[in-house]
PDB file of C-alpha atoms in Angstrom:
ATOM      1  CA  MET V  67       8.643   1.710  75.333  1.00 59.00           C
ATOM      2  CA  LYS V  68       8.548   3.538  78.569  1.00 65.00           C
ATOM      3  CA  ASP V  69       5.290   2.612  80.634  1.00 70.00           C
ATOM      4  CA  LYS V  70       4.484   0.153  77.869  1.00 79.00           C
ATOM      5  CA  THR V  71       4.772  -3.286  77.240  1.00 92.00           C
ATOM      6  CA  GLY V  72       6.415  -4.525  73.864  1.00 95.00           C
ATOM      7  CA  VAL V  73       9.109  -4.354  71.870  1.00 95.00           C
ATOM      8  CA  ALA V  74      10.686  -2.149  68.909  1.00 95.00           C
ATOM      9  CA  PHE V  75      12.808  -2.865  66.410  1.00 96.00           C
ATOM     10  CA  ARG V  76      14.875  -1.036  63.702  1.00 97.00           C
ATOM     11  CA  TYR V  77      16.566  -1.633  60.316  1.00 96.00           C
ATOM     12  CA  VAL V  78      18.558   0.018  57.462  1.00 97.00           C
ATOM     13  CA  SER V  79      18.333  -0.979  54.144  1.00 96.00           C
ATOM     14  CA  LYS V  80      21.304   0.520  52.614  1.00 97.00           C
ATOM     15  CA  ASP V  81      21.130   2.608  48.938  1.00 96.00           C
ATOM     16  CA  GLY V  82      21.347  -0.365  46.254  1.00 95.00           C
ATOM     17  CA  ASP V  83      19.735  -3.083  48.653  1.00 96.00           C
ATOM     18  CA  ASP V  84      18.105  -5.757  46.606  1.00 93.00           C
ATOM     19  CA  GLY V  85      18.393  -3.044  43.699  1.00 94.00           C
ATOM     20  CA  PHE V  86      16.551  -0.355  45.620  1.00 92.00           C
ATOM     21  CA  PRO V  87      17.327   3.041  45.899  1.00 93.00           C
ATOM     22  CA  GLY V  88      17.738   4.954  48.925  1.00 93.00           C
ATOM     23  CA  ASN V  89      18.963   4.629  52.429  1.00 95.00           C
ATOM     24  CA  VAL V  90      15.784   3.485  53.936  1.00 94.00           C
ATOM     25  CA  LYS V  91      15.388   3.608  57.878  1.00 94.00           C
ATOM     26  CA  ALA V  92      12.521   1.659  58.847  1.00 94.00           C
ATOM     27  CA  GLY V  93      11.247   0.369  62.399  1.00 95.00           C
ATOM     28  CA  VAL V  94       8.424  -1.308  63.721  1.00 95.00           C
ATOM     29  CA  THR V  95       6.647  -1.169  67.198  1.00 95.00           C
ATOM     30  CA  TYR V  96       4.656  -4.183  69.110  1.00 95.00           C
ATOM     31  CA  THR V  97       2.504  -2.923  72.098  1.00 95.00           C
ATOM     32  CA  LEU V  98       0.287  -5.266  74.271  1.00 94.00           C
ATOM     33  CA  THR V  99      -2.113  -3.172  75.715  1.00 91.00           C
ATOM     34  CA  ASP V 100      -4.520  -3.984  78.842  1.00 89.00           C
ATOM     35  CA  GLY V 101      -7.346  -4.283  76.400  1.00 88.00           C
ATOM     36  CA  ASN V 102      -5.606  -7.525  75.110  1.00 87.00           C
ATOM     37  CA  ALA V 103      -4.927  -5.751  72.008  1.00 91.00           C
ATOM     38  CA  LEU V 104      -1.490  -5.823  69.874  1.00 93.00           C
ATOM     39  CA  LEU V 105      -0.714  -2.443  68.100  1.00 94.00           C
ATOM     40  CA  ILE V 106       1.971  -2.388  65.622  1.00 94.00           C
ATOM     41  CA  ASP V 107       3.541   0.703  64.482  1.00 94.00           C
ATOM     42  CA  TYR V 108       5.788   0.983  61.389  1.00 93.00           C
ATOM     43  CA  GLU V 109       7.656   3.903  60.438  1.00 93.00           C
ATOM     44  CA  ALA V 110       9.964   4.622  57.548  1.00 92.00           C
ATOM     45  CA  THR V 111      12.118   7.676  55.698  1.00 92.00           C
ATOM     46  CA  THR V 112      14.222   7.531  52.604  1.00 91.00           C
ATOM     47  CA  ASP V 113      16.798   9.910  51.145  1.00 92.00           C
ATOM     48  CA  LYS V 114      15.717   9.003  47.586  1.00 91.00           C
ATOM     49  CA  ALA V 115      12.704   7.873  45.695  1.00 89.00           C
ATOM     50  CA  THR V 116      11.855   4.230  46.472  1.00 88.00           C
ATOM     51  CA  PRO V 117       8.948   1.958  47.127  1.00 87.00           C
ATOM     52  CA  ILE V 118       8.204   1.494  50.587  1.00 88.00           C
ATOM     53  CA  ASN V 119       5.450  -0.998  51.446  1.00 88.00           C
ATOM     54  CA  LEU V 120       5.636  -2.202  55.071  1.00 90.00           C
ATOM     55  CA  THR V 121       3.375  -5.394  56.613  1.00 91.00           C
ATOM     56  CA  GLN V 122       3.389  -8.450  58.783  1.00 91.00           C
ATOM     57  CA  HIS V 123       3.043 -11.946  58.159  1.00 92.00           C
ATOM     58  CA  SER V 124       1.871 -13.342  61.203  1.00 92.00           C
ATOM     59  CA  TYR V 125      -0.100 -16.646  61.053  1.00 94.00           C
ATOM     60  CA  PHE V 126      -3.454 -17.314  63.172  1.00 96.00           C
ATOM     61  CA  ASN V 127      -4.921 -20.305  64.521  1.00 97.00           C
ATOM     62  CA  LEU V 128      -8.155 -19.386  66.629  1.00 97.00           C
ATOM     63  CA  ALA V 129      -8.736 -22.957  67.734  1.00 96.00           C
ATOM     64  CA  GLY V 130      -5.102 -22.821  69.150  1.00 93.00           C
ATOM     65  CA  GLU V 131      -1.649 -23.599  67.811  1.00 88.00           C
ATOM     66  CA  GLY V 132      -1.538 -26.892  66.485  1.00 87.00           C
ATOM     67  CA  ASN V 133      -5.291 -27.572  66.626  1.00 92.00           C
ATOM     68  CA  GLY V 134      -5.522 -28.348  63.165  1.00 94.00           C
ATOM     69  CA  ASP V 135      -6.867 -26.146  60.033  1.00 97.00           C
ATOM     70  CA  ILE V 136      -8.384 -22.761  59.962  1.00 98.00           C
ATOM     71  CA  LEU V 137     -11.644 -24.004  57.393  1.00 98.00           C
ATOM     72  CA  SER V 138     -14.310 -23.620  59.910  1.00 98.00           C
ATOM     73  CA  HIS V 139     -13.082 -20.144  61.125  1.00 98.00           C
ATOM     74  CA  GLU V 140     -15.982 -17.656  59.779  1.00 98.00           C
ATOM     75  CA  ILE V 141     -14.703 -14.495  58.265  1.00 98.00           C
ATOM     76  CA  MET V 142     -15.901 -11.184  57.157  1.00 98.00           C
ATOM     77  CA  ILE V 143     -13.759  -8.890  55.371  1.00 98.00           C
ATOM     78  CA  ASN V 144     -14.510  -5.102  55.212  1.00 97.00           C
ATOM     79  CA  ALA V 145     -14.162  -4.917  51.493  1.00 97.00           C
ATOM     80  CA  ASP V 146     -16.538  -4.947  48.069  1.00 96.00           C
ATOM     81  CA  ARG V 147     -13.397  -5.273  45.541  1.00 97.00           C
ATOM     82  CA  PHE V 148     -10.282  -7.075  45.295  1.00 96.00           C
ATOM     83  CA  THR V 149      -7.154  -7.072  43.242  1.00 94.00           C
ATOM     84  CA  PRO V 150      -6.898 -10.102  41.236  1.00 95.00           C
ATOM     85  CA  VAL V 151      -3.802 -12.030  40.173  1.00 93.00           C
ATOM     86  CA  ASP V 152      -1.947 -13.544  37.208  1.00 93.00           C
ATOM     87  CA  LYS V 153      -0.583 -17.202  37.012  1.00 93.00           C
ATOM     88  CA  ASN V 154       2.604 -15.481  39.163  1.00 92.00           C
ATOM     89  CA  LEU V 155       0.437 -14.108  41.762  1.00 90.00           C
ATOM     90  CA  ILE V 156       1.282 -10.686  40.525  1.00 89.00           C
ATOM     91  CA  PRO V 157      -1.646  -8.241  40.836  1.00 89.00           C
ATOM     92  CA  THR V 158      -2.768  -7.413  36.967  1.00 89.00           C
ATOM     93  CA  GLY V 159      -3.949  -3.882  37.960  1.00 86.00           C
ATOM     94  CA  GLU V 160      -7.783  -4.521  37.611  1.00 90.00           C
ATOM     95  CA  LEU V 161     -10.500  -3.966  40.261  1.00 92.00           C
ATOM     96  CA  ARG V 162     -12.672  -6.593  40.331  1.00 96.00           C
ATOM     97  CA  PRO V 163     -16.244  -6.498  42.528  1.00 98.00           C
ATOM     98  CA  VAL V 164     -16.022  -9.584  45.267  1.00 98.00           C
ATOM     99  CA  LYS V 165     -20.103  -9.862  44.819  1.00 97.00           C
ATOM    100  CA  GLY V 166     -20.864 -13.159  43.011  1.00 97.00           C
ATOM    101  CA  THR V 167     -17.668 -14.615  43.563  1.00 98.00           C
ATOM    102  CA  PRO V 168     -15.599 -16.682  46.218  1.00 98.00           C
ATOM    103  CA  LEU V 169     -14.157 -13.671  47.505  1.00 98.00           C
ATOM    104  CA  ASP V 170     -16.984 -12.117  48.652  1.00 98.00           C
ATOM    105  CA  PHE V 171     -16.894 -11.926  52.481  1.00 98.00           C
ATOM    106  CA  THR V 172     -18.862  -8.876  53.206  1.00 98.00           C
ATOM    107  CA  THR V 173     -20.805 -11.284  55.310  1.00 98.00           C
ATOM    108  CA  PRO V 174     -19.574 -13.912  58.056  1.00 98.00           C
ATOM    109  CA  THR V 175     -18.748 -17.057  55.955  1.00 98.00           C
ATOM    110  CA  LYS V 176     -16.303 -20.179  56.425  1.00 98.00           C
ATOM    111  CA  ILE V 177     -13.008 -19.848  54.952  1.00 98.00           C
ATOM    112  CA  GLY V 178     -13.258 -23.372  53.756  1.00 98.00           C
ATOM    113  CA  ALA V 179     -17.267 -22.869  52.055  1.00 98.00           C
ATOM    114  CA  ARG V 180     -15.503 -21.852  48.667  1.00 98.00           C
ATOM    115  CA  ILE V 181     -12.224 -22.020  49.085  1.00 98.00           C
ATOM    116  CA  ASP V 182     -11.617 -25.001  46.278  1.00 97.00           C
ATOM    117  CA  ASP V 183     -14.223 -23.811  43.831  1.00 97.00           C
ATOM    118  CA  GLY V 184     -13.164 -23.734  40.410  1.00 97.00           C
ATOM    119  CA  TYR V 185     -13.099 -19.837  39.939  1.00 97.00           C
ATOM    120  CA  ASP V 186     -10.186 -18.416  37.865  1.00 97.00           C
ATOM    121  CA  GLN V 187      -8.557 -16.855  41.086  1.00 97.00           C
ATOM    122  CA  MET V 188      -9.340 -19.681  43.406  1.00 97.00           C
ATOM    123  CA  VAL V 189      -7.174 -21.810  41.241  1.00 97.00           C
ATOM    124  CA  LEU V 190      -4.444 -19.198  40.405  1.00 96.00           C
ATOM    125  CA  GLY V 191      -3.886 -18.749  44.331  1.00 95.00           C
ATOM    126  CA  HIS V 192      -4.478 -22.460  45.303  1.00 96.00           C
ATOM    127  CA  GLY V 193      -6.944 -21.004  47.790  1.00 97.00           C
ATOM    128  CA  TYR V 194      -7.046 -17.531  49.004  1.00 98.00           C
ATOM    129  CA  ASP V 195      -4.019 -15.449  48.641  1.00 96.00           C
ATOM    130  CA  HIS V 196      -5.341 -12.164  47.401  1.00 96.00           C
ATOM    131  CA  ASN V 197      -5.678  -8.115  48.610  1.00 95.00           C
ATOM    132  CA  PHE V 198      -8.767  -6.593  49.437  1.00 97.00           C
ATOM    133  CA  VAL V 199      -9.582  -2.917  49.175  1.00 95.00           C
ATOM    134  CA  ILE V 200     -10.567  -1.781  52.578  1.00 94.00           C
ATOM    135  CA  ASP V 201     -13.572   0.183  53.064  1.00 89.00           C
ATOM    136  CA  PRO V 202     -12.289   3.499  53.265  1.00 83.00           C
ATOM    137  CA  LYS V 203     -14.425   5.001  56.273  1.00 79.00           C
ATOM    138  CA  PRO V 204     -12.429   5.300  59.481  1.00 68.00           C
ATOM    139  CA  ASP V 205     -14.202   3.842  62.180  1.00 76.00           C
ATOM    140  CA  GLN V 206     -12.314   3.826  65.380  1.00 72.00           C
ATOM    141  CA  ASN V 207      -9.302   6.460  66.192  1.00 77.00           C
ATOM    142  CA  GLY V 208      -8.609   7.088  62.560  1.00 81.00           C
ATOM    143  CA  LEU V 209      -8.329   3.128  61.851  1.00 90.00           C
ATOM    144  CA  LYS V 210     -10.483   1.044  59.478  1.00 92.00           C
ATOM    145  CA  LEU V 211     -11.892  -2.366  60.052  1.00 94.00           C
ATOM    146  CA  ALA V 212     -10.304  -4.532  57.775  1.00 96.00           C
ATOM    147  CA  ALA V 213     -11.791  -8.055  59.297  1.00 97.00           C
ATOM    148  CA  ARG V 214     -13.237 -10.065  61.751  1.00 97.00           C
ATOM    149  CA  VAL V 215     -12.582 -13.839  62.351  1.00 98.00           C
ATOM    150  CA  HIS V 216     -14.596 -16.212  64.527  1.00 98.00           C
ATOM    151  CA  GLU V 217     -13.625 -19.618  65.806  1.00 98.00           C
ATOM    152  CA  PRO V 218     -16.906 -21.337  66.948  1.00 97.00           C
ATOM    153  CA  ALA V 219     -15.648 -23.876  68.983  1.00 96.00           C
ATOM    154  CA  SER V 220     -13.154 -21.957  71.050  1.00 96.00           C
ATOM    155  CA  GLY V 221     -15.165 -18.614  71.003  1.00 97.00           C
ATOM    156  CA  ARG V 222     -12.316 -16.752  70.230  1.00 96.00           C
ATOM    157  CA  THR V 223     -12.917 -13.465  67.856  1.00 96.00           C
ATOM    158  CA  LEU V 224      -9.971 -11.529  65.995  1.00 96.00           C
ATOM    159  CA  GLU V 225     -10.256  -8.142  64.348  1.00 95.00           C
ATOM    160  CA  VAL V 226      -7.584  -6.539  62.654  1.00 95.00           C
ATOM    161  CA  TRP V 227      -7.987  -2.716  62.279  1.00 94.00           C
ATOM    162  CA  THR V 228      -5.440  -0.520  60.124  1.00 93.00           C
ATOM    163  CA  THR V 229      -4.296   3.004  58.446  1.00 90.00           C
ATOM    164  CA  GLN V 230      -3.794   0.939  55.174  1.00 91.00           C
ATOM    165  CA  PRO V 231      -5.980   0.861  52.458  1.00 91.00           C
ATOM    166  CA  GLY V 232      -5.816  -3.186  51.527  1.00 93.00           C
ATOM    167  CA  VAL V 233      -5.489  -6.181  53.287  1.00 96.00           C
ATOM    168  CA  GLN V 234      -4.034  -9.201  52.067  1.00 96.00           C
ATOM    169  CA  PHE V 235      -5.585 -12.222  53.228  1.00 98.00           C
ATOM    170  CA  TYR V 236      -3.993 -15.508  52.546  1.00 97.00           C
ATOM    171  CA  THR V 237      -4.896 -19.224  53.648  1.00 98.00           C
ATOM    172  CA  GLY V 238      -1.509 -20.976  54.211  1.00 96.00           C
ATOM    173  CA  ASN V 239      -1.487 -22.604  50.972  1.00 96.00           C
ATOM    174  CA  PHE V 240       1.834 -23.439  50.539  1.00 95.00           C
ATOM    175  CA  LEU V 241       2.110 -24.715  54.112  1.00 95.00           C
ATOM    176  CA  ASP V 242       3.470 -28.227  53.137  1.00 94.00           C
ATOM    177  CA  GLY V 243       3.993 -29.864  56.514  1.00 92.00           C
ATOM    178  CA  THR V 244       8.275 -29.197  56.513  1.00 94.00           C
ATOM    179  CA  VAL V 245       7.553 -26.382  59.437  1.00 90.00           C
ATOM    180  CA  THR V 246       7.552 -27.840  62.888  1.00 92.00           C
ATOM    181  CA  GLY V 247       6.301 -25.159  65.417  1.00 89.00           C
ATOM    182  CA  LYS V 248       5.775 -25.277  69.333  1.00 88.00           C
ATOM    183  CA  HIS V 249       5.505 -28.011  71.156  1.00 89.00           C
ATOM    184  CA  GLY V 250       6.678 -30.334  68.161  1.00 92.00           C
ATOM    185  CA  HIS V 251       3.374 -29.650  66.256  1.00 92.00           C
ATOM    186  CA  VAL V 252       3.995 -29.746  62.379  1.00 92.00           C
ATOM    187  CA  TYR V 253       1.885 -27.170  60.404  1.00 94.00           C
ATOM    188  CA  LYS V 254       0.203 -28.645  57.018  1.00 95.00           C
ATOM    189  CA  ARG V 255      -1.604 -26.882  54.482  1.00 97.00           C
ATOM    190  CA  ARG V 256      -3.869 -24.494  55.723  1.00 97.00           C
ATOM    191  CA  TYR V 257      -3.364 -24.667  59.205  1.00 96.00           C
ATOM    192  CA  GLY V 258      -3.255 -20.949  59.933  1.00 96.00           C
ATOM    193  CA  PHE V 259      -4.283 -17.826  58.259  1.00 97.00           C
ATOM    194  CA  CYS V 260      -2.786 -14.205  57.430  1.00 97.00           C
ATOM    195  CA  LEU V 261      -4.364 -11.044  56.768  1.00 97.00           C
ATOM    196  CA  GLU V 262      -1.305  -8.395  55.850  1.00 95.00           C
ATOM    197  CA  ASN V 263      -2.417  -4.940  55.777  1.00 94.00           C
ATOM    198  CA  ALA V 264      -0.649  -3.035  53.348  1.00 90.00           C
ATOM    199  CA  ALA V 265      -0.374  -0.501  49.932  1.00 86.00           C
ATOM    200  CA  PHE V 266      -1.347  -1.812  47.104  1.00 80.00           C
ATOM    201  CA  SER V 267       0.614  -3.471  43.960  1.00 66.00           C
ATOM    202  CA  GLY V 268       0.611  -3.703  40.301  1.00 56.00           C
ATOM    203  CA  LEU V 269      -2.159  -1.099  40.131  1.00 51.00           C
ATOM    204  CA  ALA V 270      -2.564   1.806  37.046  1.00 43.00           C
ATOM    205  CA  GLU V 271      -2.898   5.152  38.279  1.00 43.00           C
ATOM    206  CA  SER V 272      -5.938   5.337  37.027  1.00 40.00           C
ATOM    207  CA  SER V 273      -7.106   2.983  39.417  1.00 47.00           C
ATOM    208  CA  GLY V 274      -7.208   6.146  41.863  1.00 50.00           C
ATOM    209  CA  LEU V 275      -5.862   3.673  44.772  1.00 49.00           C
ATOM    210  CA  PRO V 276      -2.850   4.574  47.014  1.00 51.00           C
ATOM    211  CA  GLU V 277       0.454   4.165  45.660  1.00 51.00           C
ATOM    212  CA  HIS V 278       3.828   3.068  47.768  1.00 56.00           C
ATOM    213  CA  ASP V 279       6.481   4.951  45.844  1.00 56.00           C
ATOM    214  CA  PHE V 280       8.117   7.803  48.321  1.00 55.00           C
ATOM    215  CA  GLU V 281      10.039  10.407  47.507  1.00 55.00           C
ATOM    216  CA  ALA V 282      13.270  11.631  48.885  1.00 56.00           C
ATOM    217  CA  GLY V 283      12.746  13.028  52.647  1.00 54.00           C
ATOM    218  CA  ARG V 284       9.459  11.529  52.843  1.00 53.00           C
ATOM    219  CA  GLY V 285       8.258   9.503  55.682  1.00 57.00           C
ATOM    220  CA  VAL V 286       5.650   6.837  56.146  1.00 59.00           C
ATOM    221  CA  GLN V 287       3.942   5.902  59.150  1.00 65.00           C
ATOM    222  CA  ILE V 288       1.379   3.023  59.769  1.00 65.00           C
ATOM    223  CA  GLU V 289      -0.618   1.788  62.342  1.00 65.00           C
ATOM    224  CA  ASP V 290      -2.572  -1.550  62.482  1.00 68.00           C
ATOM    225  CA  GLY V 291      -4.075  -3.490  65.607  1.00 71.00           C
ATOM    226  CA  VAL V 292      -5.397  -6.656  66.321  1.00 68.00           C
TER     227      VAL V 292
END
């Protein structure tokens, strides 16, 4: 981290940990740039074939921490397909167009505009908790724009860029007021949102989308930027 502002973490998951094969050496580095960007770089290696799918689960509220829900935030997700889930919120293997559904964020839309719609996926997820297939065209230094979020009252805007093929959009549907955060603020339902860049899970090989199973000796490197 010489000449940089950030922190690096390392972790070793031993062969058989949680039932997964391989000694996995994983790391993540968080770097804050002079341009007010947060870079998140992941890396991992394994000595046996094993699934590796690294991401992060930061909550954001652009109105400011403790300032209510995120339903008035406007979001654009750079994706025209998503991966539907079953009753256990596990991807079914289907790829479904977002057009004509409450999951169409190809143009900026308030998060709360359709969050309680009776569409089957909204009922199953109790809101948004879905993986979107990012437009694969890189736009910036090999990174793809995954999503852009704007909060009208504060004027704050968040952009998320990644080398990963998908982004999981989660709207804090299971926050229930039992978590107390900074300054004693209680985090209630939908008081934060997450944008988790990752590979796909539960998809058939015929989907043509990237898998996240890695052979022995193979490494993975991932870069995100917000």
